[in-house]
mmCIF file of C-alpha atoms and ligand atoms in Angstrom:
data_model
loop_
_atom_site.group_PDB
_atom_site.id
_atom_site.type_symbol
_atom_site.label_atom_id
_atom_site.label_comp_id
_atom_site.label_asym_id
_atom_site.label_seq_id
_atom_site.Cartn_x
_atom_site.Cartn_y
_atom_site.Cartn_z
ATOM 1 C CA UNK A 1 16.401 -47.099 -39.792
ATOM 2 C CA UNK A 2 18.922 -46.048 -42.393
ATOM 3 C CA UNK A 3 16.663 -43.831 -44.494
ATOM 4 C CA UNK A 4 17.851 -40.485 -45.842
ATOM 5 C CA UNK A 5 14.415 -38.860 -45.809
ATOM 6 C CA UNK A 6 13.591 -40.137 -42.289
ATOM 7 C CA UNK A 7 16.799 -38.354 -41.260
ATOM 8 C CA UNK A 8 15.548 -35.153 -42.895
ATOM 9 C CA UNK A 9 12.226 -35.596 -41.029
ATOM 10 C CA UNK A 10 14.175 -36.013 -37.756
ATOM 11 C CA UNK A 11 16.458 -33.065 -38.512
ATOM 12 C CA UNK A 12 19.549 -35.310 -38.418
ATOM 13 C CA UNK A 13 20.303 -34.218 -42.000
ATOM 14 C CA UNK A 14 19.631 -30.571 -42.863
ATOM 15 C CA UNK A 15 17.314 -29.552 -45.685
ATOM 16 C CA UNK A 16 15.944 -26.254 -46.992
ATOM 17 C CA UNK A 17 12.445 -26.732 -45.673
ATOM 18 C CA UNK A 18 9.463 -24.945 -47.201
ATOM 19 C CA UNK A 19 6.777 -26.363 -44.953
ATOM 20 C CA UNK A 20 6.238 -28.817 -42.132
ATOM 21 C CA UNK A 21 3.237 -30.048 -40.164
ATOM 22 C CA UNK A 22 2.405 -33.151 -38.134
ATOM 23 C CA UNK A 23 2.107 -35.335 -41.260
ATOM 24 C CA UNK A 24 4.394 -33.988 -43.998
ATOM 25 C CA UNK A 25 7.608 -32.088 -44.719
ATOM 26 C CA UNK A 26 8.393 -30.174 -47.925
ATOM 27 C CA UNK A 27 11.936 -29.166 -48.857
ATOM 28 C CA UNK A 28 13.930 -28.041 -51.888
ATOM 29 C CA UNK A 29 15.514 -30.838 -53.941
ATOM 30 C CA UNK A 30 19.316 -30.892 -53.618
ATOM 31 C CA UNK A 31 19.656 -31.348 -57.415
ATOM 32 C CA UNK A 32 16.957 -29.129 -58.891
ATOM 33 C CA UNK A 33 15.708 -30.021 -62.393
ATOM 34 C CA UNK A 34 13.682 -26.820 -62.777
ATOM 35 C CA UNK A 35 13.736 -23.301 -61.275
ATOM 36 C CA UNK A 36 11.220 -24.627 -58.737
ATOM 37 C CA UNK A 37 11.880 -28.202 -57.592
ATOM 38 C CA UNK A 38 10.831 -29.338 -54.166
ATOM 39 C CA UNK A 39 9.750 -32.607 -52.590
ATOM 40 C CA UNK A 40 6.767 -33.312 -50.370
ATOM 41 C CA UNK A 41 7.219 -36.367 -48.150
ATOM 42 C CA UNK A 42 5.196 -38.035 -45.409
ATOM 43 C CA UNK A 43 6.775 -38.121 -41.954
ATOM 44 C CA UNK A 44 5.707 -41.766 -41.859
ATOM 45 C CA UNK A 45 8.244 -44.055 -43.514
ATOM 46 C CA UNK A 46 6.678 -45.711 -46.565
ATOM 47 C CA UNK A 47 9.309 -47.167 -48.900
ATOM 48 C CA UNK A 48 7.501 -47.093 -52.254
ATOM 49 C CA UNK A 49 4.070 -46.454 -53.745
ATOM 50 C CA UNK A 50 3.670 -50.252 -53.772
ATOM 51 C CA UNK A 51 3.590 -50.065 -49.985
ATOM 52 C CA UNK A 52 0.739 -47.619 -49.421
ATOM 53 C CA UNK A 53 -2.412 -49.029 -47.843
ATOM 54 C CA UNK A 54 -6.044 -48.065 -47.305
ATOM 55 C CA UNK A 55 -4.977 -46.279 -44.117
ATOM 56 C CA UNK A 56 -2.681 -43.973 -46.126
ATOM 57 C CA UNK A 57 -5.312 -42.554 -48.480
ATOM 58 C CA UNK A 58 -5.891 -39.366 -46.474
ATOM 59 C CA UNK A 59 -2.130 -38.880 -46.092
ATOM 60 C CA UNK A 60 -1.622 -39.119 -49.859
ATOM 61 C CA UNK A 61 -4.401 -36.585 -50.370
ATOM 62 C CA UNK A 62 -2.671 -34.269 -47.927
ATOM 63 C CA UNK A 63 0.592 -34.647 -49.878
ATOM 64 C CA UNK A 64 -1.162 -33.649 -53.124
ATOM 65 C CA UNK A 65 -2.899 -30.718 -51.481
ATOM 66 C CA UNK A 66 0.362 -29.529 -49.896
ATOM 67 C CA UNK A 67 2.109 -29.793 -53.280
ATOM 68 C CA UNK A 68 -0.606 -27.690 -54.928
ATOM 69 C CA UNK A 69 -0.596 -25.027 -52.222
ATOM 70 C CA UNK A 70 3.196 -24.688 -52.144
ATOM 71 C CA UNK A 71 3.451 -24.690 -55.952
ATOM 72 C CA UNK A 72 1.176 -21.656 -56.011
ATOM 73 C CA UNK A 73 3.250 -20.002 -53.278
ATOM 74 C CA UNK A 74 6.379 -20.648 -55.364
ATOM 75 C CA UNK A 75 4.876 -18.790 -58.339
ATOM 76 C CA UNK A 76 3.721 -21.736 -60.447
ATOM 77 C CA UNK A 77 0.358 -20.245 -61.457
ATOM 78 C CA UNK A 78 1.049 -21.155 -65.090
ATOM 79 C CA UNK A 79 1.346 -24.802 -64.151
ATOM 80 C CA UNK A 80 3.670 -27.365 -62.696
ATOM 81 C CA UNK A 81 4.524 -31.052 -62.876
ATOM 82 C CA UNK A 82 4.230 -33.581 -60.065
ATOM 83 C CA UNK A 83 6.132 -36.863 -60.243
ATOM 84 C CA UNK A 84 6.290 -39.870 -57.953
ATOM 85 C CA UNK A 85 8.830 -42.421 -59.110
ATOM 86 C CA UNK A 86 8.089 -45.957 -57.962
ATOM 87 C CA UNK A 87 10.742 -48.627 -57.606
ATOM 88 C CA UNK A 88 13.383 -49.587 -60.150
ATOM 89 C CA UNK A 89 11.503 -49.083 -63.405
ATOM 90 C CA UNK A 90 10.076 -45.829 -62.097
ATOM 91 C CA UNK A 91 13.588 -44.518 -61.496
ATOM 92 C CA UNK A 92 13.206 -44.189 -57.726
ATOM 93 C CA UNK A 93 16.498 -43.526 -55.952
ATOM 94 C CA UNK A 94 15.384 -42.706 -52.391
ATOM 95 C CA UNK A 95 13.151 -45.391 -50.885
ATOM 96 C CA UNK A 96 10.859 -43.166 -48.819
ATOM 97 C CA UNK A 97 7.940 -41.960 -50.925
ATOM 98 C CA UNK A 98 8.106 -38.374 -52.124
ATOM 99 C CA UNK A 99 6.231 -36.174 -54.538
ATOM 100 C CA UNK A 100 8.444 -34.065 -56.798
ATOM 101 C CA UNK A 101 7.011 -30.659 -57.693
ATOM 102 C CA UNK A 102 8.677 -28.983 -60.679
ATOM 103 C CA UNK A 103 7.786 -25.593 -62.096
ATOM 104 C CA UNK A 104 8.709 -22.219 -63.553
ATOM 105 C CA UNK A 105 9.688 -23.753 -66.881
ATOM 106 C CA UNK A 106 7.918 -25.577 -69.737
ATOM 107 C CA UNK A 107 7.661 -29.321 -69.131
ATOM 108 C CA UNK A 108 7.615 -31.858 -71.951
ATOM 109 C CA UNK A 109 6.041 -35.223 -72.615
ATOM 110 C CA UNK A 110 6.828 -38.099 -72.846
ATOM 111 C CA UNK A 111 9.331 -38.306 -69.976
ATOM 112 C CA UNK A 112 12.574 -40.221 -70.470
HETATM 113 P P1 5GP B 1 13.853 -40.115 -56.823
HETATM 114 O O1 5GP B 1 14.970 -40.339 -57.812
HETATM 115 O O2 5GP B 1 13.892 -41.163 -55.725
HETATM 116 O O3 5GP B 1 12.496 -39.966 -57.426
HETATM 117 O O4 5GP B 1 14.115 -38.700 -56.172
HETATM 118 C C1 5GP B 1 15.003 -38.488 -55.125
HETATM 119 C C2 5GP B 1 15.343 -37.027 -55.120
HETATM 120 O O5 5GP B 1 15.924 -36.723 -53.880
HETATM 121 C C3 5GP B 1 16.319 -36.590 -56.209
HETATM 122 O O6 5GP B 1 15.715 -35.602 -57.034
HETATM 123 C C4 5GP B 1 17.519 -36.066 -55.432
HETATM 124 O O7 5GP B 1 18.105 -34.923 -56.029
HETATM 125 C C5 5GP B 1 16.924 -35.751 -54.075
HETATM 126 N N1 5GP B 1 17.855 -35.879 -52.972
HETATM 127 C C6 5GP B 1 18.713 -36.921 -52.758
HETATM 128 N N2 5GP B 1 19.404 -36.722 -51.621
HETATM 129 C C7 5GP B 1 18.986 -35.533 -51.112
HETATM 130 C C8 5GP B 1 19.337 -34.782 -49.934
HETATM 131 O O8 5GP B 1 20.176 -35.170 -49.126
HETATM 132 N N3 5GP B 1 18.690 -33.600 -49.764
HETATM 133 C C9 5GP B 1 17.733 -33.148 -50.623
HETATM 134 N N4 5GP B 1 17.160 -31.975 -50.330
HETATM 135 N N5 5GP B 1 17.372 -33.832 -51.730
HETATM 136 C C10 5GP B 1 17.988 -35.010 -51.964
HETATM 137 ZN ZN1 ZN B 2 12.135 -43.116 -44.392
#
């Protein structure tokens, strides 16, 4: 399958990994939008949030928990932002679900 993030999971494309287990990989974003900006992705290929099913609920919880744990490790005690862009209107550019974690600066609302 021609999926950039599946290739990062497989190691075919290198990434600056922060964490990996049997279900997820976390790595620094190649175009950081904050002093801390990493992505948490499932090893399982799921194209968009529209495509998650009942069977993925525990996996999504594990992604959130991993994001929280790593954010703290990266010094984001004062807070952080998580973002999951879904499909065209959500501004998704890589079609393998991923949770952005951004921190170490003040975030603003509403987003663009
Ligand atoms: P999206 O726009 O789909 O929500 O987020 C995709 C993210 O993946 C972007 O923030 C982009 O910088 C990041 N990205 C795209 N290609 C690569 C890559 O090859 N390596 C890494 N580490 N990040 C990537
Ligand atoms: Zn994939």
